[in-house]
Coordinates of C-alpha atoms and ligand atoms in Angstrom, one line a residue:
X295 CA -14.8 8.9 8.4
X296 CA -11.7 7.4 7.1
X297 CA -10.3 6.9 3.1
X298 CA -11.1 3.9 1.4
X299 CA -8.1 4.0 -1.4
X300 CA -7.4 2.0 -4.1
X301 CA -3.6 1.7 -4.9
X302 CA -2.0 -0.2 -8.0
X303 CA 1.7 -1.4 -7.7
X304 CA 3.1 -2.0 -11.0
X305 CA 6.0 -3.6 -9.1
X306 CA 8.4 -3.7 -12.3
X307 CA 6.0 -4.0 -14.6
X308 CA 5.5 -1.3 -18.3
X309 CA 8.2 0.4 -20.0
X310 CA 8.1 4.1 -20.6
X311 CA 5.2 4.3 -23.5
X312 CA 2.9 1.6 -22.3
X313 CA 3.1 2.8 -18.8
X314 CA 1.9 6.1 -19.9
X315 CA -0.6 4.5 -22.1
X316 CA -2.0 3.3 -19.1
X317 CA -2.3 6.0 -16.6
X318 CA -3.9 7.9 -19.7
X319 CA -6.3 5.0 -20.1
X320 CA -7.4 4.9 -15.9
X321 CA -7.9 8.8 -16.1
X322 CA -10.0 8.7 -18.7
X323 CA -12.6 6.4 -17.2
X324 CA -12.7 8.5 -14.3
X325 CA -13.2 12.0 -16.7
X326 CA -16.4 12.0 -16.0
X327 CA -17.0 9.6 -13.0
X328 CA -15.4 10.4 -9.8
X329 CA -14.4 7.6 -7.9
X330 CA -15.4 7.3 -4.4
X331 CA -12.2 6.0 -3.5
X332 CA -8.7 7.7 -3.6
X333 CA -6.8 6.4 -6.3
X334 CA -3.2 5.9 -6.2
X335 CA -0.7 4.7 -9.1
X336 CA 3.0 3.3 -7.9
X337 CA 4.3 2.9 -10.8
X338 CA 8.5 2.4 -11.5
X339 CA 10.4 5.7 -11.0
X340 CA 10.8 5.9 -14.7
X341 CA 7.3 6.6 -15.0
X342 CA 6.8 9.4 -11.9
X343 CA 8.4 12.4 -13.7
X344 CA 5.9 12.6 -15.9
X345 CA 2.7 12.0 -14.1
X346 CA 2.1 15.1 -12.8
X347 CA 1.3 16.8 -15.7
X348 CA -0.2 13.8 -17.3
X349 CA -2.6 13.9 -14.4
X350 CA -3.3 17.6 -14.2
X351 CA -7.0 17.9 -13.8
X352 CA -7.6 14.8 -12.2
X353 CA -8.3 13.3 -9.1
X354 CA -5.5 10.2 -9.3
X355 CA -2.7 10.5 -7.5
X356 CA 0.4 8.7 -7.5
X357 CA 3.8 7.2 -5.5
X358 CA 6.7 5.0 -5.8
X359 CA 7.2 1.1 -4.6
X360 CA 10.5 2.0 -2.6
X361 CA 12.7 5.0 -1.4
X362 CA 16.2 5.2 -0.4
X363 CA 16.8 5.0 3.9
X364 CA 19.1 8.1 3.1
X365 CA 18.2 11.4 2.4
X366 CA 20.6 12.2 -0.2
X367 CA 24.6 11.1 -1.0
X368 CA 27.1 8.9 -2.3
X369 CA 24.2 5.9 -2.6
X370 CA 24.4 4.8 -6.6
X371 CA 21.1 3.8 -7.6
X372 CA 19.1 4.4 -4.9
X373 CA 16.2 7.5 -5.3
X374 CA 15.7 9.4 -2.4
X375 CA 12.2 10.5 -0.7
X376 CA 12.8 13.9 -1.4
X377 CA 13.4 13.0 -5.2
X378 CA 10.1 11.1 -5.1
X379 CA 8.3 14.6 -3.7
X380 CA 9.4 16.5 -6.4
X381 CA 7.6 14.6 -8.6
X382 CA 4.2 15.7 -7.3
X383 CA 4.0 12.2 -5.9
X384 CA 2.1 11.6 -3.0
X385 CA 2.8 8.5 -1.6
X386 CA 5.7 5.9 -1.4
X387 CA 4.7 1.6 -0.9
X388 CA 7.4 0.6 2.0
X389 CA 8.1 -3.1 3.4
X390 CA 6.6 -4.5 0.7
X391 CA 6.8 -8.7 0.9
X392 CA 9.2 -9.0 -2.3
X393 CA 11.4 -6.2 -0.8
X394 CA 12.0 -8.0 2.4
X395 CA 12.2 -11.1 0.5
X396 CA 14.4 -10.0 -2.1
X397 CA 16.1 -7.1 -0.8
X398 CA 16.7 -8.2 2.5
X399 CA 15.2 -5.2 3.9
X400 CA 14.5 -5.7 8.0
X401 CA 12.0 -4.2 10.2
X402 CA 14.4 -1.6 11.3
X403 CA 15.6 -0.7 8.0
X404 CA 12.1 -0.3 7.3
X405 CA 11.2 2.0 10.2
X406 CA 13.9 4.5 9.1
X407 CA 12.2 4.4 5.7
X408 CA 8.9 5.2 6.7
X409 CA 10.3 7.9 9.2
X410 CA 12.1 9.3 6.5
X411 CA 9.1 9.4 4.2
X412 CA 6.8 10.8 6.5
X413 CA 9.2 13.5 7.4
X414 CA 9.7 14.2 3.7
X415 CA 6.1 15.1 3.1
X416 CA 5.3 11.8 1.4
X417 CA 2.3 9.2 2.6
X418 CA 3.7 5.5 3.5
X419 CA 1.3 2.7 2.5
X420 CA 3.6 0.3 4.8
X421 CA 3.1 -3.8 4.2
X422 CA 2.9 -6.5 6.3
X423 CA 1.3 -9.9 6.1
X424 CA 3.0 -13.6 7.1
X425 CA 3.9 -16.1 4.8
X426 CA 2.1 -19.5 4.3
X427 CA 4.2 -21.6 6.8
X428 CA 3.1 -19.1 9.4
X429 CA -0.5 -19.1 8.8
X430 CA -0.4 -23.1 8.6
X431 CA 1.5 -22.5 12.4
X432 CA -0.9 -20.2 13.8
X433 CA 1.3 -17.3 14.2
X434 CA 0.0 -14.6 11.6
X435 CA -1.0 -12.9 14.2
X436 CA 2.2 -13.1 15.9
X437 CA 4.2 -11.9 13.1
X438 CA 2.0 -9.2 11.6
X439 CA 2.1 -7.8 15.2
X440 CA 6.1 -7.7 15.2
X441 CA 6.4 -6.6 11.9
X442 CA 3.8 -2.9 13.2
X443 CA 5.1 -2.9 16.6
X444 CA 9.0 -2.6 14.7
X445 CA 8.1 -1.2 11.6
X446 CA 5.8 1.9 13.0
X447 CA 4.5 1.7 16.4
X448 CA 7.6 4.2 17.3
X449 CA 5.7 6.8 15.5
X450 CA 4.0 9.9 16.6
X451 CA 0.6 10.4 16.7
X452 CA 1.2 13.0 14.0
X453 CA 3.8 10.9 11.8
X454 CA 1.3 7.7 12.0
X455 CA -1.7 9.6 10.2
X456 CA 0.5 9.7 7.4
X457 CA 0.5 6.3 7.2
X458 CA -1.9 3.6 5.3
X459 CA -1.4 0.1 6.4
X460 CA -1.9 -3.1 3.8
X461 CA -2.3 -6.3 4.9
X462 CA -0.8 -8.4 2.5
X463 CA -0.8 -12.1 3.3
X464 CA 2.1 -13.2 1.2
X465 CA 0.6 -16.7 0.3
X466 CA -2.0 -14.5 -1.6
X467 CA 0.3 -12.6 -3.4
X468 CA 0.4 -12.9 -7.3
X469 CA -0.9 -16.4 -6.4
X470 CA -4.6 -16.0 -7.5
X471 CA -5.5 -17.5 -4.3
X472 CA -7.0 -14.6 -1.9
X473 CA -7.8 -14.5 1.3
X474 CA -11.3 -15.0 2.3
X475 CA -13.2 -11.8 3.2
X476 CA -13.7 -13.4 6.9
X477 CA -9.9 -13.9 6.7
X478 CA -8.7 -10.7 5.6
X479 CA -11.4 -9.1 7.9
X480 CA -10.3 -10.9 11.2
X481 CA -7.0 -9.9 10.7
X482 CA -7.9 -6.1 9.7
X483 CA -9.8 -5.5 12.9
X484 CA -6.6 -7.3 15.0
X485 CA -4.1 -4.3 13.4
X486 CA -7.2 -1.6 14.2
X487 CA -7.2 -3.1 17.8
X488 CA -2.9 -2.9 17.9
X489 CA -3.5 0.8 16.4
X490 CA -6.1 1.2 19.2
X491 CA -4.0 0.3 22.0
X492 CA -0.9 2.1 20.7
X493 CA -2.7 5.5 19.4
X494 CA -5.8 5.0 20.4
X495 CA -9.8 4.8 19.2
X496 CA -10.0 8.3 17.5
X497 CA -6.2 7.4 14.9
X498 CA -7.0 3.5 14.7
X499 CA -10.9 4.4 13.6
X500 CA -9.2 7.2 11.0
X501 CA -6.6 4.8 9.7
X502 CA -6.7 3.1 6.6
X503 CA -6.0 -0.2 6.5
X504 CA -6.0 -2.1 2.6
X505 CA -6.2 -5.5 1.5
X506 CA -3.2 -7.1 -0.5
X507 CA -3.5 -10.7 -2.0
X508 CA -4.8 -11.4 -5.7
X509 CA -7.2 -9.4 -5.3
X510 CA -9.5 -8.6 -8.7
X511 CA -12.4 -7.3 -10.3
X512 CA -14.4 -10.6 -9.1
X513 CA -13.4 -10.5 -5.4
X514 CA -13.1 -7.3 -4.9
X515 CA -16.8 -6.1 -4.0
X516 CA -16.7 -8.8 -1.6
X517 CA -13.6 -8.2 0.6
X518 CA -14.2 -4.2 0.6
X519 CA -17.6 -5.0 1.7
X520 CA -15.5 -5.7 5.3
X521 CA -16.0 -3.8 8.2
X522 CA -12.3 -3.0 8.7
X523 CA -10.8 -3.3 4.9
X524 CA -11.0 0.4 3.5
X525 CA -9.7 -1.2 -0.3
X526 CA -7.2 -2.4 -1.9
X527 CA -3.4 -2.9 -3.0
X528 CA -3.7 -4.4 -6.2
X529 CA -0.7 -6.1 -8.3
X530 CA -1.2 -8.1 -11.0
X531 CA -5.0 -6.5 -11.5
X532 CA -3.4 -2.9 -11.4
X533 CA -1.7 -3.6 -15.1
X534 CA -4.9 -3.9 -16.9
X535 CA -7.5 -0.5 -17.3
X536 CA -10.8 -2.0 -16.9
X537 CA -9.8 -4.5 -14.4
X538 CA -8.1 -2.0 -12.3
X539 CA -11.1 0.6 -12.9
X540 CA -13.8 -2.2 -11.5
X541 CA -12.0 -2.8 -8.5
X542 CA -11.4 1.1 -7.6
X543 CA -15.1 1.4 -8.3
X544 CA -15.7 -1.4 -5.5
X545 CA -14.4 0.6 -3.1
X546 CA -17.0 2.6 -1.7
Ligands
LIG686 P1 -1.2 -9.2 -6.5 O1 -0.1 -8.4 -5.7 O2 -2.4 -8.3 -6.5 O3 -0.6 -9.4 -7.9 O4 -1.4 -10.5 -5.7 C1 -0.4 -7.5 -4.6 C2 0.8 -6.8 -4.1 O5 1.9 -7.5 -4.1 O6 0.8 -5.7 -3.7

């Protein structure tokens, strides 16, 4: 049966001591609890250093938002993959919506990340999801189509098992305005049914495929309650303990 995971991204969100405060805070509700989900934090790199020790003895595991397309170099400010390992992370967030808004960061770009990621030893919880003007179009399916067929679909078999796909409508992000659960389910069991037809049944049934989009304590019961959504990428929610504990907790 496949993960259902839970993964916060602080996006740039908590300075050193109230980051920590918080990671301390989420793995002590889960002391004595175990969560049925995996949970991951991405937190800012300023945080990662620290979290493996910080989260020795616990089930949480944590990642980055973003990694360098080079492995090492002359790149000022850029963190590499292999930096982010050392940490103890486990995962890094890739095509994020704000990164190829912001960042300018195109499908190909994003490809070499991933690749670079997976062949690092990390986990890539890649992003895709269209913008509003799309959706009001038609095309969402269209676009979320390019951006796997680009972004991953020249993956081995082996290299795409390392790989946890969110579906992150950007009209729902930060917005408070979520997809429905029919929404966000009809376009889940569209990318199983790419993954099918790339990889096929036995990698598109094993692959995790989370939900991205103001998604909370209140909705979240609801939307993991999908067939095809196996949890959540949570923004906003992720920055507060109980609200971020409640939705892990809905994953199940
Ligand atoms: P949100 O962000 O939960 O604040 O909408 C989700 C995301 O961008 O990953």
């Amino acid at each position: 049966m496949r993960k259902k995971i839970v993964a916060g991204n602080w996006k740039m969100n908590m300075d050193l001591s109230s980051g920590i405060e918080l990671v301390r805070g989420i793995k002590g509700y889960f002391a004595n609890k175990k969560p049925e989900a995996e949970i991951v934090l991405c937190t800012p790199y300023i945080h990662l250093a620290l979290l493996k020790d910080i989260l020795d003895g616990s089930s949480l595991k944590f990642g980055a938002q973003n990694c360098s397309s080079e492995p090492s170099g002359a790149y000022t400010g850029e963190i590499s993959c292999g930096m982010i390992k050392s940490t103890g992370a486990t995962y890094v967030i890739i095509g994020h919506s704000e990164r190829r808004t912001y960042f300018g960061e195109n499908d190909q770009l994003l490809n070499r990340k991933t690749k670079l990621a997976i062949n690092t030893g990390l986990r890539v919880i890649f992003c895709c999801g269209e913008v509003l003007k799309e959706r009001e179009k038609g095309i969402h399916f269209d676009v979320v189509k390019k951006q796997l067929e680009e972004g991953l679909f020249n993956l081995s078999e082996t290299e795409i098992c390392n790989v946890v796909i969110a579906y992150e409508p950007v009209w729902a992000i930060g917005t408070g305005l979520n997809a429905t659960p029919g929404q966000a389910q009809e376009m889940h069991k569209f990318i199983r049914q790419l993954v099918t037809e790339k990889y096929g049944n036995k990698i598109a049934e094993e692959t995790t495929i989370l939900y991205g989009g103001s998604c909370k304590a209140s909705n979240a019961a609801e939307l993991f309650a999908m067939p095809d959504v196996d949890g959540g990428l949570i923004g906003g929610a992720s920055l507060k303990k109980e609200e971020f504990c409640a939705i892990a907790e809905a994953a199940k």
